[in-house]
Structures are given as C-alpha cells and as structure tokens.
C-alpha cells in the first residue's frame, strides 16, 4: 500500500491552475444572424430562456464549447445566434 504524504496532495494538485483570468478580451459586437438577449431563466441541460431585444422570448441552447467554461448568470446580456427551427418535429 502506497500512502501519499501530506504535502503531496491528490488529483486536484496535478490538475494545474488557470492563469488566464487576468487577460483582457476584445468586446464582441453582434453580426448578421445574431441578436442581443437577456437571460430570464436557466432551464437545465444547456438550455435557457432569453428575452431578445426585438421583443420576442426565445429558447436558447448553450453551445458545447461554452458549456463548462463560461458562467451564464440570470439578467446577463448575451449574443444569441439565430438558427432555423426544424418544422414538423414533435
């Protein structure tokens, strides 16, 4: 049986630290096919309800790249990309 010493730590010690917290990012403006929206409700499973600036309430899906890396908070304003909905799907 191998025991780790007190100073060695476990799995979390080997994981490393995120040093990118202080980096400044450029402000991203909306483009064609995108809309500003305010988060109303988190629904779970990567989905949220958002009120767009054009006055419509929409169901939004958080893309996989942003899912675990970006914190989505209520009342925050985000950019949503518009995708055509599938018609005929129940």
PDB file of C-alpha atoms in Angstrom:
ATOM      1  CA  UNK A   1       0.000   0.000   0.000  1.00  0.00           C
ATOM      2  CA  UNK A   2       1.411   3.394  -1.035  1.00  0.00           C
ATOM      3  CA  UNK A   3       0.497   6.439   1.022  1.00  0.00           C
ATOM      4  CA  UNK A   4       0.819   9.993  -0.198  1.00  0.00           C
ATOM      5  CA  UNK A   5       2.453  12.431   2.205  1.00  0.00           C
ATOM      6  CA  UNK A   6       0.535  15.436   3.488  1.00  0.00           C
ATOM      7  CA  UNK A   7       2.436  17.838   1.241  1.00  0.00           C
ATOM      8  CA  UNK A   8       1.854  15.916  -1.996  1.00  0.00           C
ATOM      9  CA  UNK A   9      -1.904  16.276  -2.381  1.00  0.00           C
ATOM     10  CA  UNK A  10      -4.044  14.284  -4.759  1.00  0.00           C
ATOM     11  CA  UNK A  11      -5.723  14.606  -8.127  1.00  0.00           C
ATOM     12  CA  UNK A  12      -6.556  18.312  -7.781  1.00  0.00           C
ATOM     13  CA  UNK A  13      -2.903  19.203  -7.172  1.00  0.00           C
ATOM     14  CA  UNK A  14      -1.864  17.751 -10.526  1.00  0.00           C
ATOM     15  CA  UNK A  15      -4.645  19.474 -12.433  1.00  0.00           C
ATOM     16  CA  UNK A  16      -2.891  22.852 -12.605  1.00  0.00           C
ATOM     17  CA  UNK A  17      -4.126  26.401 -12.286  1.00  0.00           C
ATOM     18  CA  UNK A  18      -5.878  28.580 -14.815  1.00  0.00           C
ATOM     19  CA  UNK A  19      -3.558  31.538 -15.348  1.00  0.00           C
ATOM     20  CA  UNK A  20      -5.752  33.228 -17.993  1.00  0.00           C
ATOM     21  CA  UNK A  21      -8.016  35.101 -15.552  1.00  0.00           C
ATOM     22  CA  UNK A  22      -6.284  38.477 -15.947  1.00  0.00           C
ATOM     23  CA  UNK A  23      -6.257  38.531 -19.750  1.00  0.00           C
ATOM     24  CA  UNK A  24      -8.349  41.254 -21.359  1.00  0.00           C
ATOM     25  CA  UNK A  25     -10.681  40.192 -24.149  1.00  0.00           C
ATOM     26  CA  UNK A  26     -11.924  42.308 -27.019  1.00  0.00           C
ATOM     27  CA  UNK A  27     -15.589  43.321 -26.914  1.00  0.00           C
ATOM     28  CA  UNK A  28     -17.645  41.323 -29.429  1.00  0.00           C
ATOM     29  CA  UNK A  29     -20.451  43.099 -31.291  1.00  0.00           C
ATOM     30  CA  UNK A  30     -23.369  41.365 -32.969  1.00  0.00           C
ATOM     31  CA  UNK A  31     -23.227  40.426 -36.642  1.00  0.00           C
ATOM     32  CA  UNK A  32     -25.833  39.324 -39.178  1.00  0.00           C
ATOM     33  CA  UNK A  33     -27.891  36.418 -37.831  1.00  0.00           C
ATOM     34  CA  UNK A  34     -27.173  37.336 -34.203  1.00  0.00           C
ATOM     35  CA  UNK A  35     -29.265  39.161 -31.600  1.00  0.00           C
ATOM     36  CA  UNK A  36     -28.691  40.600 -28.130  1.00  0.00           C
ATOM     37  CA  UNK A  37     -30.744  38.868 -25.435  1.00  0.00           C
ATOM     38  CA  UNK A  38     -31.170  38.935 -21.662  1.00  0.00           C
ATOM     39  CA  UNK A  39     -31.205  35.617 -19.768  1.00  0.00           C
ATOM     40  CA  UNK A  40     -34.568  35.145 -17.994  1.00  0.00           C
ATOM     41  CA  UNK A  41     -34.430  31.567 -16.736  1.00  0.00           C
ATOM     42  CA  UNK A  42     -31.953  28.688 -16.709  1.00  0.00           C
ATOM     43  CA  UNK A  43     -33.768  25.515 -17.768  1.00  0.00           C
ATOM     44  CA  UNK A  44     -31.014  22.928 -17.364  1.00  0.00           C
ATOM     45  CA  UNK A  45     -29.350  20.590 -19.864  1.00  0.00           C
ATOM     46  CA  UNK A  46     -27.605  23.517 -21.557  1.00  0.00           C
ATOM     47  CA  UNK A  47     -30.826  25.398 -22.292  1.00  0.00           C
ATOM     48  CA  UNK A  48     -32.102  28.782 -21.191  1.00  0.00           C
ATOM     49  CA  UNK A  49     -34.993  31.131 -21.775  1.00  0.00           C
ATOM     50  CA  UNK A  50     -33.988  34.562 -23.115  1.00  0.00           C
ATOM     51  CA  UNK A  51     -35.780  37.812 -23.917  1.00  0.00           C
ATOM     52  CA  UNK A  52     -34.360  39.207 -27.137  1.00  0.00           C
ATOM     53  CA  UNK A  53     -34.063  42.935 -27.782  1.00  0.00           C
ATOM     54  CA  UNK A  54     -36.553  42.614 -30.651  1.00  0.00           C
ATOM     55  CA  UNK A  55     -39.237  41.812 -28.020  1.00  0.00           C
ATOM     56  CA  UNK A  56     -39.515  38.036 -28.509  1.00  0.00           C
ATOM     57  CA  UNK A  57     -38.953  35.396 -25.837  1.00  0.00           C
ATOM     58  CA  UNK A  58     -36.795  32.555 -27.171  1.00  0.00           C
ATOM     59  CA  UNK A  59     -35.491  29.185 -26.035  1.00  0.00           C
ATOM     60  CA  UNK A  60     -31.702  29.149 -26.389  1.00  0.00           C
ATOM     61  CA  UNK A  61     -29.130  26.359 -26.339  1.00  0.00           C
ATOM     62  CA  UNK A  62     -25.622  26.869 -24.894  1.00  0.00           C
ATOM     63  CA  UNK A  63     -23.029  25.558 -27.344  1.00  0.00           C
ATOM     64  CA  UNK A  64     -20.686  22.828 -26.174  1.00  0.00           C
ATOM     65  CA  UNK A  65     -17.555  24.991 -26.297  1.00  0.00           C
ATOM     66  CA  UNK A  66     -19.078  27.459 -23.811  1.00  0.00           C
ATOM     67  CA  UNK A  67     -20.915  24.963 -21.625  1.00  0.00           C
ATOM     68  CA  UNK A  68     -18.316  24.373 -18.888  1.00  0.00           C
ATOM     69  CA  UNK A  69     -16.054  27.373 -19.494  1.00  0.00           C
ATOM     70  CA  UNK A  70     -18.369  30.393 -19.415  1.00  0.00           C
ATOM     71  CA  UNK A  71     -20.611  31.218 -16.473  1.00  0.00           C
ATOM     72  CA  UNK A  72     -24.157  32.110 -17.584  1.00  0.00           C
ATOM     73  CA  UNK A  73     -25.900  34.285 -14.974  1.00  0.00           C
ATOM     74  CA  UNK A  74     -29.521  35.475 -14.843  1.00  0.00           C
ATOM     75  CA  UNK A  75     -30.165  39.037 -16.108  1.00  0.00           C
ATOM     76  CA  UNK A  76     -26.893  38.997 -18.080  1.00  0.00           C
ATOM     77  CA  UNK A  77     -26.987  40.177 -21.686  1.00  0.00           C
ATOM     78  CA  UNK A  78     -25.580  37.714 -24.234  1.00  0.00           C
ATOM     79  CA  UNK A  79     -25.378  37.417 -28.019  1.00  0.00           C
ATOM     80  CA  UNK A  80     -27.581  34.685 -29.495  1.00  0.00           C
ATOM     81  CA  UNK A  81     -27.178  33.227 -32.964  1.00  0.00           C
ATOM     82  CA  UNK A  82     -30.383  32.579 -34.840  1.00  0.00           C
ATOM     83  CA  UNK A  83     -30.802  29.080 -36.267  1.00  0.00           C
ATOM     84  CA  UNK A  84     -33.756  27.965 -38.353  1.00  0.00           C
ATOM     85  CA  UNK A  85     -36.073  25.666 -36.377  1.00  0.00           C
ATOM     86  CA  UNK A  86     -36.920  22.219 -37.660  1.00  0.00           C
ATOM     87  CA  UNK A  87     -40.525  22.147 -38.790  1.00  0.00           C
ATOM     88  CA  UNK A  88     -42.589  19.001 -38.408  1.00  0.00           C
ATOM     89  CA  UNK A  89     -40.720  17.771 -35.341  1.00  0.00           C
ATOM     90  CA  UNK A  90     -42.972  16.981 -32.365  1.00  0.00           C
TER      91      UNK A  90
END
